[in-house]
Amino acid sequence: MTTTETRAVRDHVTPLPYTGPVPAPTWHHAEVLEHRPEADRYQYLRLHAPSIARTAAAGQFVMLTAARQGERGPVLPRPMAIYRRDAEAGTVEVVYGVVGDGTRKLTTFAAGETMLVVGPLGRGFHVPADTTRVLLVGRGIGTCSLTTVAQDLAGSGTGLVAVASGRTPHAVIGADFYHECGAERVLTVTDAQGTSEITRLRAQLTSALDSAPPQRILTCGSDRLAWLCRELADRWGAEVQVSLEAHMACGLGYCHGCATGTRGGPEESPLICKDGPVFRLQVPA
């Protein structure tokens, strides 16, 4: 393990520069169209939320309320990455992990019910039009923050290489979707097979990409992988963008409960919900 791998990624990020406005969030009592188990301990959820599907940028998220109308709790909504959106059909897809009372309550929603959804939220990834190749590196449920990038790059002429990592083959998300989006190469790596080990993954990526490296590396789901991305970016002269995950009360910047911790003194650190969730990963001092 290198020195940088022991440091929290969220302490070494800065907001991406944005020149234009982000989409205004909308509130939907969205119809649940499909809801089913998806591998490991994940759930697949498809919602009818036309304004979110139409405006969501790659890397943005939604807040899902687990309480039905008239119920008192769970009170706080849960932030979820947008896995895929279809503007024509007006649908938004989410894949989420079941980890606590709130997400267990979410699993009880059946097709035909309505769920309160707010989005799109946050600031997503930025891939300029002149980018020739992008590397996506995701771990577990964190991969769901990256898949809309692949969706947007499909057919664009920008080369895409993706890493989908998980504890076991059953816990890997997104590999099939990356293939569907026309990725040049998809590396599926797992702890169970030993292929997710950093030294082995570094060797695979440098062998595959040293001759034609990416200009941008986008990552989510693992500090260990994020620091590998930072190391590779230094090797290739690339930019690293990282999507951070956090517990949130509002997702709109009102509660100030998801600060990154990158600033000291009286000035507040950037908020993951409002200034992110996507940030530029700095080189540690």
Short mmCIF file of C-alpha atoms in Angstrom, two decimals, residues 25-274:
data_model
loop_
_atom_site.label_atom_id
_atom_site.label_comp_id
_atom_site.label_asym_id
_atom_site.label_seq_id
_atom_site.Cartn_x
_atom_site.Cartn_y
_atom_site.Cartn_z
CA PRO A 25 -34.55 19.46 -9.65
CA THR A 26 -38.19 18.41 -9.78
CA TRP A 27 -40.43 16.49 -7.40
CA HIS A 28 -42.22 13.41 -8.72
CA HIS A 29 -44.72 11.03 -7.23
CA ALA A 30 -43.20 8.56 -9.66
CA GLU A 31 -44.88 5.33 -10.65
CA VAL A 32 -42.84 2.23 -9.93
CA LEU A 33 -42.68 0.36 -13.24
CA GLU A 34 -40.37 -2.48 -12.20
CA HIS A 35 -38.68 -3.48 -8.94
CA ARG A 36 -36.74 -6.70 -8.45
CA PRO A 37 -33.63 -8.23 -6.86
CA GLU A 38 -30.44 -7.71 -8.86
CA ALA A 39 -27.47 -9.96 -8.02
CA ASP A 40 -25.80 -10.05 -4.60
CA ARG A 41 -27.79 -7.76 -2.24
CA TYR A 42 -28.83 -5.20 -4.83
CA GLN A 43 -32.22 -4.09 -6.13
CA TYR A 44 -33.14 -2.84 -9.60
CA LEU A 45 -35.77 -0.07 -9.69
CA ARG A 46 -37.34 1.55 -12.77
CA LEU A 47 -39.46 4.67 -12.28
CA HIS A 48 -41.60 6.86 -14.50
CA ALA A 49 -40.16 10.34 -13.90
CA PRO A 50 -40.21 12.20 -17.25
CA SER A 51 -38.65 15.53 -16.24
CA ILE A 52 -35.77 13.79 -14.46
CA ALA A 53 -35.22 11.42 -17.38
CA ARG A 54 -35.19 14.35 -19.79
CA THR A 55 -32.74 16.60 -17.94
CA ALA A 56 -30.42 14.35 -15.88
CA ALA A 57 -26.73 14.70 -16.74
CA ALA A 58 -24.22 11.87 -16.39
CA GLY A 59 -23.24 11.37 -12.75
CA GLN A 60 -26.23 13.11 -11.16
CA PHE A 61 -28.41 11.44 -8.53
CA VAL A 62 -31.94 11.31 -7.11
CA MET A 63 -33.36 11.22 -3.59
CA LEU A 64 -35.82 8.38 -2.97
CA THR A 65 -38.31 8.58 -0.09
CA ALA A 66 -38.93 5.21 1.53
CA ALA A 67 -42.08 6.33 3.37
CA ARG A 68 -45.36 6.05 1.52
CA GLN A 69 -47.85 8.91 1.60
CA GLY A 70 -49.36 9.09 5.10
CA GLU A 71 -46.52 7.15 6.74
CA ARG A 72 -44.33 8.86 9.33
CA GLY A 73 -41.05 7.19 8.49
CA PRO A 74 -38.35 6.59 7.50
CA VAL A 75 -38.15 10.39 7.48
CA LEU A 76 -35.00 11.01 5.46
CA PRO A 77 -34.81 10.14 1.75
CA ARG A 78 -31.91 8.08 0.38
CA PRO A 79 -29.50 9.39 -2.29
CA MET A 80 -29.17 7.06 -5.28
CA ALA A 81 -27.11 7.35 -8.45
CA ILE A 82 -29.02 7.33 -11.73
CA TYR A 83 -27.99 4.08 -13.39
CA ARG A 84 -29.67 4.81 -16.72
CA ARG A 85 -32.28 7.24 -18.05
CA ASP A 86 -34.49 7.17 -21.13
CA ALA A 87 -35.79 10.60 -22.10
CA GLU A 88 -38.14 9.22 -24.75
CA ALA A 89 -39.79 6.72 -22.40
CA GLY A 90 -39.58 9.11 -19.42
CA THR A 91 -37.93 6.49 -17.24
CA VAL A 92 -35.12 6.52 -14.68
CA GLU A 93 -33.36 3.37 -13.51
CA VAL A 94 -31.62 2.90 -10.16
CA VAL A 95 -29.61 -0.02 -8.81
CA TYR A 96 -29.11 0.20 -5.05
CA GLY A 97 -27.67 -1.84 -2.21
CA VAL A 98 -29.84 -3.00 0.68
CA VAL A 99 -27.89 -2.03 3.79
CA GLY A 100 -30.27 -0.66 6.45
CA ASP A 101 -33.83 0.06 7.49
CA GLY A 102 -34.40 2.72 4.84
CA THR A 103 -33.26 0.66 1.87
CA ARG A 104 -35.08 -2.41 3.24
CA LYS A 105 -38.25 -0.30 3.28
CA LEU A 106 -37.58 0.78 -0.31
CA THR A 107 -37.61 -2.88 -1.37
CA THR A 108 -41.28 -3.17 -0.34
CA PHE A 109 -42.49 -0.87 -3.15
CA ALA A 110 -44.17 -2.88 -5.89
CA ALA A 111 -44.94 -2.06 -9.51
CA GLY A 112 -47.95 0.23 -9.72
CA GLU A 113 -47.23 2.09 -6.49
CA THR A 114 -45.87 5.64 -6.40
CA MET A 115 -42.65 6.79 -4.77
CA LEU A 116 -41.61 10.36 -3.99
CA VAL A 117 -38.49 11.12 -6.03
CA VAL A 118 -36.49 14.36 -6.21
CA GLY A 119 -33.94 15.00 -8.95
CA PRO A 120 -31.78 15.34 -10.86
CA LEU A 121 -29.42 16.54 -8.15
CA GLY A 122 -25.79 17.56 -7.88
CA ARG A 123 -23.09 18.21 -10.47
CA GLY A 124 -22.03 15.29 -12.61
CA PHE A 125 -19.04 14.30 -14.70
CA HIS A 126 -17.54 16.56 -17.34
CA VAL A 127 -16.18 14.95 -20.51
CA PRO A 128 -15.27 17.59 -23.12
CA ALA A 129 -16.13 16.85 -26.73
CA ASP A 130 -12.46 16.65 -27.75
CA THR A 131 -11.77 13.74 -25.36
CA THR A 132 -10.55 10.72 -27.33
CA ARG A 133 -10.58 8.08 -24.59
CA VAL A 134 -12.12 7.70 -21.12
CA LEU A 135 -11.37 5.15 -18.42
CA LEU A 136 -14.18 4.29 -15.97
CA VAL A 137 -13.20 2.54 -12.72
CA GLY A 138 -16.03 1.48 -10.41
CA ARG A 139 -16.37 -0.73 -7.37
CA GLY A 140 -19.61 -2.41 -6.29
CA ILE A 141 -22.60 -0.08 -6.14
CA GLY A 142 -20.27 2.82 -6.95
CA THR A 143 -20.28 1.67 -10.57
CA CYS A 144 -23.85 2.99 -10.80
CA SER A 145 -22.49 6.54 -10.73
CA LEU A 146 -20.50 5.84 -13.92
CA THR A 147 -22.92 4.04 -16.20
CA THR A 148 -24.66 7.17 -17.49
CA VAL A 149 -21.25 8.34 -18.76
CA ALA A 150 -21.03 5.16 -20.83
CA GLN A 151 -24.59 5.74 -22.00
CA ASP A 152 -23.72 9.26 -23.21
CA LEU A 153 -20.48 8.16 -24.92
CA ALA A 154 -22.14 5.33 -26.86
CA GLY A 155 -21.72 6.07 -30.56
CA SER A 156 -19.87 9.35 -29.91
CA GLY A 157 -16.48 8.23 -31.22
CA THR A 158 -14.87 8.63 -27.79
CA GLY A 159 -13.12 5.41 -26.79
CA LEU A 160 -14.28 3.81 -23.56
CA VAL A 161 -12.45 1.35 -21.32
CA ALA A 162 -14.14 0.25 -18.10
CA VAL A 163 -13.26 -1.59 -14.91
CA ALA A 164 -16.11 -3.22 -12.96
CA SER A 165 -14.91 -4.43 -9.56
CA GLY A 166 -16.62 -6.39 -6.80
CA ARG A 167 -16.10 -8.84 -3.97
CA THR A 168 -17.35 -11.78 -6.03
CA PRO A 169 -18.51 -12.21 -9.64
CA HIS A 170 -22.09 -12.05 -8.32
CA ALA A 171 -21.40 -8.59 -6.82
CA VAL A 172 -20.10 -6.98 -10.02
CA ILE A 173 -22.40 -4.35 -11.53
CA GLY A 174 -22.41 -2.74 -14.94
CA ALA A 175 -20.15 -4.98 -17.04
CA ASP A 176 -22.94 -6.05 -19.40
CA PHE A 177 -24.15 -2.47 -19.69
CA TYR A 178 -20.67 -1.26 -20.64
CA HIS A 179 -20.56 -3.86 -23.41
CA GLU A 180 -24.01 -2.73 -24.54
CA CYS A 181 -22.69 0.85 -24.78
CA GLY A 182 -19.86 -0.22 -27.07
CA ALA A 183 -16.90 -0.17 -24.67
CA GLU A 184 -13.59 -1.07 -26.31
CA ARG A 185 -12.66 -3.20 -23.33
CA VAL A 186 -14.29 -4.16 -20.02
CA LEU A 187 -12.20 -5.58 -17.18
CA THR A 188 -14.29 -7.49 -14.64
CA VAL A 189 -12.19 -7.96 -11.50
CA THR A 190 -13.06 -9.51 -8.13
CA ASP A 191 -11.58 -10.12 -4.71
CA ALA A 192 -12.61 -13.78 -4.85
CA GLN A 193 -10.49 -14.36 -7.96
CA GLY A 194 -7.64 -12.09 -6.85
CA THR A 195 -7.95 -9.97 -10.00
CA SER A 196 -8.97 -6.81 -8.11
CA GLU A 197 -5.61 -6.69 -6.29
CA ILE A 198 -4.08 -3.29 -7.02
CA THR A 199 -0.76 -4.53 -8.38
CA ARG A 200 -2.47 -6.89 -10.83
CA LEU A 201 -5.00 -4.29 -11.92
CA ARG A 202 -2.31 -1.65 -12.39
CA ALA A 203 -0.38 -4.04 -14.63
CA GLN A 204 -3.46 -4.82 -16.72
CA LEU A 205 -4.34 -1.17 -17.22
CA THR A 206 -0.83 0.02 -18.06
CA SER A 207 -0.40 -2.85 -20.51
CA ALA A 208 -3.71 -2.05 -22.19
CA LEU A 209 -3.52 1.75 -22.21
CA ASP A 210 0.08 2.95 -22.18
CA SER A 211 0.10 3.13 -25.98
CA ALA A 212 -3.15 5.12 -26.15
CA PRO A 213 -3.95 6.51 -22.69
CA PRO A 214 -7.18 8.19 -21.62
CA GLN A 215 -7.39 11.94 -21.08
CA ARG A 216 -9.91 11.46 -18.29
CA ILE A 217 -10.31 8.81 -15.61
CA LEU A 218 -13.66 8.69 -13.80
CA THR A 219 -14.08 6.64 -10.64
CA CYS A 220 -16.45 5.82 -7.77
CA GLY A 221 -16.84 3.29 -4.99
CA SER A 222 -13.36 2.78 -3.55
CA ASP A 223 -10.65 5.04 -2.14
CA ARG A 224 -8.09 2.37 -2.97
CA LEU A 225 -9.10 2.41 -6.64
CA ALA A 226 -9.32 6.20 -6.67
CA TRP A 227 -5.67 6.45 -5.59
CA LEU A 228 -4.72 3.96 -8.28
CA CYS A 229 -6.54 6.23 -10.75
CA ARG A 230 -4.57 9.21 -9.44
CA GLU A 231 -1.31 7.28 -9.90
CA LEU A 232 -2.24 6.30 -13.45
CA ALA A 233 -3.32 9.85 -14.23
CA ASP A 234 0.14 11.09 -13.24
CA ARG A 235 1.66 8.47 -15.54
CA TRP A 236 -0.56 9.44 -18.48
CA GLY A 237 -1.05 13.17 -17.89
CA ALA A 238 -4.78 12.64 -17.36
CA GLU A 239 -7.45 14.22 -15.16
CA VAL A 240 -9.19 12.24 -12.40
CA GLN A 241 -12.82 12.90 -11.55
CA VAL A 242 -14.24 11.07 -8.54
CA SER A 243 -17.87 10.72 -7.50
CA LEU A 244 -18.20 10.74 -3.70
CA GLU A 245 -20.84 8.88 -1.74
CA ALA A 246 -22.37 10.26 1.45
CA HIS A 247 -25.37 10.10 3.77
CA MET A 248 -27.62 13.09 3.07
CA ALA A 249 -30.68 14.60 4.67
CA CYS A 250 -31.87 16.76 1.77
CA GLY A 251 -29.62 16.44 -1.29
CA LEU A 252 -30.15 20.13 -2.04
CA GLY A 253 -27.49 21.84 0.09
CA TYR A 254 -29.86 23.03 2.83
CA CYS A 255 -28.75 20.81 5.71
CA HIS A 256 -24.97 21.11 5.15
CA GLY A 257 -24.53 17.58 6.41
CA CYS A 258 -22.29 16.23 3.64
CA ALA A 259 -19.22 18.51 3.64
CA THR A 260 -16.11 16.97 2.11
CA GLY A 261 -13.69 18.10 4.80
CA THR A 262 -11.15 19.55 2.35
CA ARG A 263 -10.91 23.00 3.95
CA GLY A 264 -9.81 24.15 7.38
CA GLY A 265 -10.66 27.29 9.31
CA PRO A 266 -14.00 29.10 9.24
CA GLU A 267 -14.77 28.44 5.56
CA GLU A 268 -17.02 25.44 4.97
CA SER A 269 -15.81 22.58 2.84
CA PRO A 270 -17.57 21.91 -0.48
CA LEU A 271 -20.83 19.98 -0.12
CA ILE A 272 -21.06 16.58 -1.82
CA CYS A 273 -24.73 17.11 -2.76
CA LYS A 274 -24.39 20.62 -4.18
#
